Amino acid sequence: MKIDFQIEQYNFKIASEWADLTHNQMLKLVSLCGLAQEKRARIAYEYIWKVLLSENEINVDKFWKDLKLSPSQWHQLTQMVAWVFDTKPNQLKVTHFNGLYVTDYNLAKCSALEIAWLNVAYISLTKATTEAEAIDGIHEILAICARPKMKMKQLAPLLTSPEWNQDVRLPLSQYVVDTNKKSVEKLPPQVKTLIVQYILGALEAFVAEFDVLFNAPSSEVIAPDYPEGFGWEAHLRRLAGEGRFGTYPQVCSTNGRTIWLNEYQAFLDNEAAMANAELQK
């Protein structure tokens, strides 16, 4: 939440966390995320303060130029904006931008298909060998996770459904992704970077939560291979083939966390059964 702050005779309301920032402010400050302590020059702190004060009705440049601060006052100002530097880029929360709505950080609203496609897109991005392939990979990730809002005609029936997961985005399909690419290509570079970092952070957290299922050596492996060679989409097809969660389209539309929480529980049950069998020997 924004806080009240006084400098000399002036009273201001300034952001105290990323959630308080406007999109414009966020784009101006995102490049400073995760900046190492030794690289935090005075000019960077001054730039942050100018951006934060820009929401107040003052001539920021003139105000800052005329401002006289003691060493202790300057130290206080630096401490108040340290959160800008201390936040990792992939922890910035992005909900929507220019009519495109982004999935939530814990992927709670994502279908199993969206989680699978995001990871497949990430794998493709890591294998890119040219700049054109890398840019296309970034646009693919954006087109999957940042989609337009449904029209009210589509949204209205969901509003009273107990099964609705609060996701307002157009349902995922290859057609939606292909069409959406034209929109995400037009986003400013800073916005693309911000959203992609956010999504990769979400995927990293997801894999870290279920790492035993993915045979991931560490949370740094964002999109690991499945054990036994199963890929992300192939895994969903296997579940459908086993009759779990219904047909393949039904598996794809099932909440992703439901799928992998069920898999995780099955893993734990299997581990417990194996341990019990060892005790019975």
Tab-separated table of C-alpha atoms in Angstrom:
chain	number	residue	atom	x	y	z
A	1	MET	CA	0.000	0.000	0.000
A	2	LYS	CA	1.082	3.570	-0.570
A	3	ILE	CA	2.472	5.446	2.397
A	4	ASP	CA	2.396	9.112	3.424
A	5	PHE	CA	5.787	10.751	3.504
A	6	GLN	CA	6.980	14.283	4.221
A	7	ILE	CA	10.028	15.996	2.729
A	8	GLU	CA	10.545	19.492	4.105
A	9	GLN	CA	7.113	21.155	3.925
A	10	TYR	CA	5.754	18.789	1.270
A	11	ASN	CA	3.533	15.776	1.900
A	12	PHE	CA	3.501	12.924	-0.594
A	13	LYS	CA	1.947	9.530	-1.150
A	14	ILE	CA	4.507	7.099	-2.514
A	15	ALA	CA	4.595	3.408	-3.378
A	16	SER	CA	6.056	1.011	-0.835
A	17	GLU	CA	5.909	-2.099	-3.038
A	18	TRP	CA	5.599	-3.071	-6.695
A	19	ALA	CA	1.842	-3.606	-6.402
A	20	ASP	CA	1.439	0.143	-5.727
A	21	LEU	CA	3.033	1.189	-9.001
A	22	THR	CA	1.262	2.205	-12.182
A	23	HIS	CA	2.207	0.230	-15.287
A	24	ASN	CA	4.180	3.227	-16.504
A	25	GLN	CA	6.182	3.418	-13.268
A	26	MET	CA	6.777	-0.326	-13.280
A	27	LEU	CA	8.195	-0.242	-16.795
A	28	LYS	CA	10.559	2.584	-15.827
A	29	LEU	CA	11.858	0.748	-12.748
A	30	VAL	CA	11.936	-2.893	-13.878
A	31	SER	CA	15.524	-2.654	-15.126
A	32	LEU	CA	16.662	-1.947	-11.550
A	33	CYS	CA	15.213	-5.171	-10.123
A	34	GLY	CA	17.781	-7.449	-8.550
A	35	LEU	CA	20.571	-4.893	-8.951
A	36	ALA	CA	23.581	-5.872	-6.832
A	37	GLN	CA	24.405	-3.725	-3.807
A	38	GLU	CA	27.722	-2.549	-5.234
A	39	LYS	CA	25.999	-1.240	-8.380
A	40	ARG	CA	23.398	0.872	-6.596
A	41	ALA	CA	24.729	4.325	-7.422
A	42	ARG	CA	23.254	7.563	-6.086
A	43	ILE	CA	21.867	8.394	-9.514
A	44	ALA	CA	19.825	5.168	-9.437
A	45	TYR	CA	18.236	6.099	-6.107
A	46	GLU	CA	17.486	9.585	-7.404
A	47	TYR	CA	15.895	8.130	-10.521
A	48	ILE	CA	13.656	5.878	-8.397
A	49	TRP	CA	12.505	8.789	-6.288
A	50	LYS	CA	11.711	10.878	-9.343
A	51	VAL	CA	9.610	8.053	-10.751
A	52	LEU	CA	7.760	7.574	-7.442
A	53	LEU	CA	7.125	11.295	-7.016
A	54	SER	CA	5.868	11.648	-10.581
A	55	GLU	CA	2.380	10.660	-9.412
A	56	ASN	CA	2.237	13.796	-7.245
A	57	GLU	CA	1.329	17.195	-8.621
A	58	ILE	CA	4.747	18.806	-8.559
A	59	ASN	CA	7.551	19.655	-10.939
A	60	VAL	CA	9.699	16.681	-9.973
A	61	ASP	CA	12.934	17.796	-11.637
A	62	LYS	CA	12.810	21.284	-10.089
A	63	PHE	CA	11.779	19.891	-6.697
A	64	TRP	CA	14.655	17.423	-6.653
A	65	LYS	CA	17.178	19.980	-7.847
A	66	ASP	CA	16.233	22.392	-5.042
A	67	LEU	CA	16.095	19.692	-2.371
A	68	LYS	CA	18.739	19.899	0.356
A	69	LEU	CA	19.267	16.676	2.297
A	70	SER	CA	21.490	15.830	5.227
A	71	PRO	CA	23.405	12.513	5.140
A	72	SER	CA	20.914	10.963	7.555
A	73	GLN	CA	17.955	12.130	5.481
A	74	TRP	CA	19.537	10.725	2.318
A	75	HIS	CA	20.145	7.405	4.068
A	76	GLN	CA	16.482	7.308	5.064
A	77	LEU	CA	15.409	7.903	1.473
A	78	THR	CA	17.646	5.119	0.165
A	79	GLN	CA	16.238	2.669	2.708
A	80	MET	CA	12.673	3.543	1.753
A	81	VAL	CA	13.164	2.480	-1.865
A	82	ALA	CA	15.484	-0.502	-1.345
A	83	TRP	CA	12.532	-2.781	-2.211
A	84	VAL	CA	12.936	-1.791	-5.856
A	85	PHE	CA	16.421	-3.325	-5.949
A	86	ASP	CA	15.691	-6.232	-3.620
A	87	THR	CA	12.861	-7.696	-5.705
A	88	LYS	CA	13.923	-10.361	-8.191
A	89	PRO	CA	12.675	-9.691	-11.726
A	90	ASN	CA	10.754	-12.953	-11.858
A	91	GLN	CA	8.817	-12.040	-8.696
A	92	LEU	CA	7.097	-8.997	-10.158
A	93	LYS	CA	3.361	-9.480	-10.291
A	94	VAL	CA	1.736	-8.642	-13.602
A	95	THR	CA	-2.033	-9.028	-13.926
A	96	HIS	CA	-2.894	-7.317	-17.205
A	97	PHE	CA	-1.541	-4.905	-19.794
A	98	ASN	CA	-3.143	-3.297	-22.843
A	99	GLY	CA	-6.168	-5.584	-22.723
A	100	LEU	CA	-4.131	-8.760	-22.235
A	101	TYR	CA	-4.686	-10.639	-18.981
A	102	VAL	CA	-1.842	-12.685	-17.510
A	103	THR	CA	-2.143	-15.946	-15.606
A	104	ASP	CA	-1.706	-15.863	-11.832
A	105	TYR	CA	1.713	-16.538	-10.298
A	106	ASN	CA	0.884	-19.865	-8.644
A	107	LEU	CA	-0.813	-21.075	-11.853
A	108	ALA	CA	-3.968	-21.828	-9.854
A	109	LYS	CA	-6.211	-20.712	-12.729
A	110	CYS	CA	-4.302	-22.556	-15.432
A	111	SER	CA	-5.619	-25.610	-17.193
A	112	ALA	CA	-3.313	-28.616	-17.473
A	113	LEU	CA	-2.911	-27.784	-21.158
A	114	GLU	CA	-1.728	-24.236	-20.432
A	115	ILE	CA	0.929	-25.441	-17.993
A	116	ALA	CA	2.043	-28.043	-20.532
A	117	TRP	CA	2.167	-25.569	-23.406
A	118	LEU	CA	4.042	-22.973	-21.356
A	119	ASN	CA	6.709	-25.516	-20.500
A	120	VAL	CA	6.933	-26.774	-24.075
A	121	ALA	CA	7.329	-23.158	-25.230
A	122	TYR	CA	10.025	-22.595	-22.626
A	123	ILE	CA	11.910	-25.706	-23.757
A	124	SER	CA	11.766	-24.430	-27.347
A	125	LEU	CA	13.053	-21.040	-26.207
A	126	THR	CA	16.056	-22.607	-24.461
A	127	LYS	CA	16.906	-24.468	-27.676
A	128	ALA	CA	16.760	-21.370	-29.890
A	129	THR	CA	19.960	-20.894	-31.890
A	130	THR	CA	19.145	-17.599	-33.596
A	131	GLU	CA	17.749	-14.265	-32.428
A	132	ALA	CA	14.677	-14.764	-34.616
A	133	GLU	CA	13.963	-18.133	-32.973
A	134	ALA	CA	14.404	-16.619	-29.505
A	135	ILE	CA	12.035	-13.741	-30.263
A	136	ASP	CA	9.464	-16.165	-31.660
A	137	GLY	CA	9.818	-18.273	-28.498
A	138	ILE	CA	9.176	-15.233	-26.311
A	139	HIS	CA	6.105	-14.326	-28.359
A	140	GLU	CA	4.842	-17.920	-28.042
A	141	ILE	CA	5.058	-17.781	-24.237
A	142	LEU	CA	3.326	-14.401	-24.187
A	143	ALA	CA	0.585	-15.542	-26.567
A	144	ILE	CA	-0.182	-18.519	-24.306
A	145	CYS	CA	-0.212	-16.783	-20.927
A	146	ALA	CA	-1.345	-13.225	-21.759
A	147	ARG	CA	-4.711	-13.530	-23.494
A	148	PRO	CA	-7.617	-11.141	-24.121
A	149	LYS	CA	-10.589	-11.085	-21.796
A	150	MET	CA	-13.679	-13.068	-22.772
A	151	LYS	CA	-16.648	-11.186	-24.158
A	152	MET	CA	-19.492	-10.759	-21.673
A	153	LYS	CA	-21.557	-13.246	-23.700
A	154	GLN	CA	-18.926	-15.903	-22.928
A	155	LEU	CA	-18.260	-14.723	-19.392
A	156	ALA	CA	-21.848	-14.324	-18.157
A	157	PRO	CA	-22.696	-18.060	-17.800
A	158	LEU	CA	-19.491	-18.620	-15.839
A	159	LEU	CA	-20.180	-15.939	-13.235
A	160	THR	CA	-22.755	-18.104	-11.453
A	161	SER	CA	-20.972	-21.428	-11.976
A	162	PRO	CA	-19.427	-22.981	-8.839
A	163	GLU	CA	-16.834	-24.633	-11.079
A	164	TRP	CA	-15.515	-21.367	-12.546
A	165	ASN	CA	-11.890	-20.679	-11.503
A	166	GLN	CA	-12.166	-16.870	-11.915
A	167	ASP	CA	-10.065	-16.881	-15.085
A	168	VAL	CA	-11.448	-14.146	-17.366
A	169	ARG	CA	-9.137	-14.933	-20.305
A	170	LEU	CA	-10.252	-16.475	-23.573
A	171	PRO	CA	-10.086	-20.285	-23.312
A	172	LEU	CA	-6.777	-21.649	-24.557
A	173	SER	CA	-6.637	-23.061	-28.076
A	174	GLN	CA	-4.119	-23.075	-30.894
A	175	TYR	CA	-6.288	-20.601	-32.799
A	176	VAL	CA	-6.316	-18.179	-29.836
A	177	VAL	CA	-2.537	-18.464	-29.458
A	178	ASP	CA	-1.879	-17.920	-33.155
A	179	THR	CA	-4.212	-14.920	-33.292
A	180	ASN	CA	-2.898	-13.493	-30.029
A	181	LYS	CA	0.678	-13.485	-31.311
A	182	LYS	CA	-0.149	-10.450	-33.425
A	183	SER	CA	-1.110	-8.541	-30.260
A	184	VAL	CA	1.863	-9.552	-28.104
A	185	GLU	CA	4.316	-8.710	-30.881
A	186	LYS	CA	3.227	-5.072	-30.548
A	187	LEU	CA	3.927	-4.868	-26.805
A	188	PRO	CA	6.828	-2.614	-25.708
A	189	PRO	CA	10.073	-4.595	-25.135
A	190	GLN	CA	10.010	-3.764	-21.400
A	191	VAL	CA	6.511	-5.224	-21.092
A	192	LYS	CA	7.531	-8.413	-22.889
A	193	THR	CA	10.524	-8.784	-20.576
A	194	LEU	CA	8.435	-8.110	-17.482
A	195	ILE	CA	5.728	-10.652	-18.315
A	196	VAL	CA	8.118	-13.369	-19.517
A	197	GLN	CA	10.263	-13.032	-16.370
A	198	TYR	CA	7.098	-13.256	-14.287
A	199	ILE	CA	5.920	-16.405	-16.063
A	200	LEU	CA	9.322	-18.096	-15.913
A	201	GLY	CA	9.343	-17.367	-12.180
A	202	ALA	CA	5.915	-19.009	-11.916
A	203	LEU	CA	7.114	-22.087	-13.815
A	204	GLU	CA	10.223	-22.299	-11.659
A	205	ALA	CA	8.094	-22.206	-8.497
A	206	PHE	CA	5.743	-24.847	-9.919
A	207	VAL	CA	8.568	-27.247	-10.754
A	208	ALA	CA	10.181	-26.644	-7.361
A	209	GLU	CA	6.890	-27.618	-5.695
A	210	PHE	CA	6.557	-30.864	-7.648
A	211	ASP	CA	10.239	-31.550	-8.374
A	212	VAL	CA	10.047	-35.248	-7.451
A	213	LEU	CA	7.569	-35.777	-10.268
A	214	PHE	CA	9.743	-34.123	-12.870
A	215	ASN	CA	13.039	-35.676	-11.806
A	216	ALA	CA	14.408	-32.115	-11.591
A	217	PRO	CA	17.856	-31.810	-9.992
A	218	SER	CA	17.035	-28.318	-8.720
A	219	SER	CA	14.473	-25.541	-8.964
A	220	GLU	CA	16.745	-23.845	-11.509
A	221	VAL	CA	15.600	-26.422	-14.056
A	222	ILE	CA	12.369	-24.735	-15.033
A	223	ALA	CA	11.101	-27.219	-17.612
A	224	PRO	CA	12.758	-30.590	-16.967
A	225	ASP	CA	12.132	-33.792	-18.871
A	226	TYR	CA	9.709	-36.265	-17.378
A	227	PRO	CA	11.005	-39.578	-16.042
A	228	GLU	CA	10.796	-42.376	-18.607
A	229	GLY	CA	10.936	-39.784	-21.399
A	230	PHE	CA	7.364	-38.543	-21.076
A	231	GLY	CA	6.959	-34.986	-22.285
A	232	TRP	CA	4.454	-32.473	-20.980
A	233	GLU	CA	1.724	-33.109	-23.548
A	234	ALA	CA	2.536	-36.813	-23.774
A	235	HIS	CA	1.982	-37.009	-20.025
A	236	LEU	CA	-1.545	-35.633	-20.415
A	237	ARG	CA	-2.246	-38.158	-23.171
A	238	ARG	CA	-1.020	-40.963	-20.914
A	239	LEU	CA	-3.426	-39.860	-18.173
A	240	ALA	CA	-6.286	-39.900	-20.675
A	241	GLY	CA	-5.200	-43.324	-21.908
A	242	GLU	CA	-5.341	-44.581	-18.316
A	243	GLY	CA	-8.868	-43.209	-17.983
A	244	ARG	CA	-7.888	-40.660	-15.370
A	245	PHE	CA	-9.674	-37.286	-15.506
A	246	GLY	CA	-11.650	-38.385	-18.563
A	247	THR	CA	-10.843	-38.079	-22.252
A	248	TYR	CA	-7.849	-36.155	-23.561
A	249	PRO	CA	-9.826	-32.894	-24.029
A	250	GLN	CA	-11.198	-33.310	-20.497
A	251	VAL	CA	-7.709	-33.882	-19.101
A	252	CYS	CA	-6.462	-30.771	-20.928
A	253	SER	CA	-9.246	-28.600	-19.526
A	254	THR	CA	-8.813	-29.877	-15.951
A	255	ASN	CA	-7.160	-27.452	-13.559
A	256	GLY	CA	-3.415	-28.002	-13.849
A	257	ARG	CA	-2.727	-27.962	-10.140
A	258	THR	CA	-5.424	-30.604	-9.645
A	259	ILE	CA	-3.621	-32.850	-12.138
A	260	TRP	CA	-0.183	-32.560	-10.581
A	261	LEU	CA	-1.392	-32.554	-6.983
A	262	ASN	CA	-3.080	-35.860	-7.774
A	263	GLU	CA	0.141	-37.129	-9.343
A	264	TYR	CA	2.089	-35.993	-6.279
A	265	GLN	CA	-0.301	-37.812	-3.949
A	266	ALA	CA	0.022	-40.945	-6.074
A	267	PHE	CA	3.810	-40.646	-5.798
A	268	LEU	CA	3.620	-40.360	-2.013
A	269	ASP	CA	1.268	-43.336	-1.793
A	270	ASN	CA	3.632	-45.397	-3.925
A	271	GLU	CA	6.614	-44.400	-1.781
A	272	ALA	CA	4.689	-45.364	1.366
A	273	ALA	CA	3.708	-48.724	-0.141
A	274	MET	CA	7.324	-49.464	-1.102
A	275	ALA	CA	8.552	-48.520	2.374
A	276	ASN	CA	5.906	-50.715	3.959
A	277	ALA	CA	6.854	-53.633	1.702
A	278	GLU	CA	10.474	-53.285	2.817
A	279	LEU	CA	9.404	-53.414	6.462
A	280	GLN	CA	7.417	-56.589	5.847
A	281	LYS	CA	10.480	-58.470	4.514
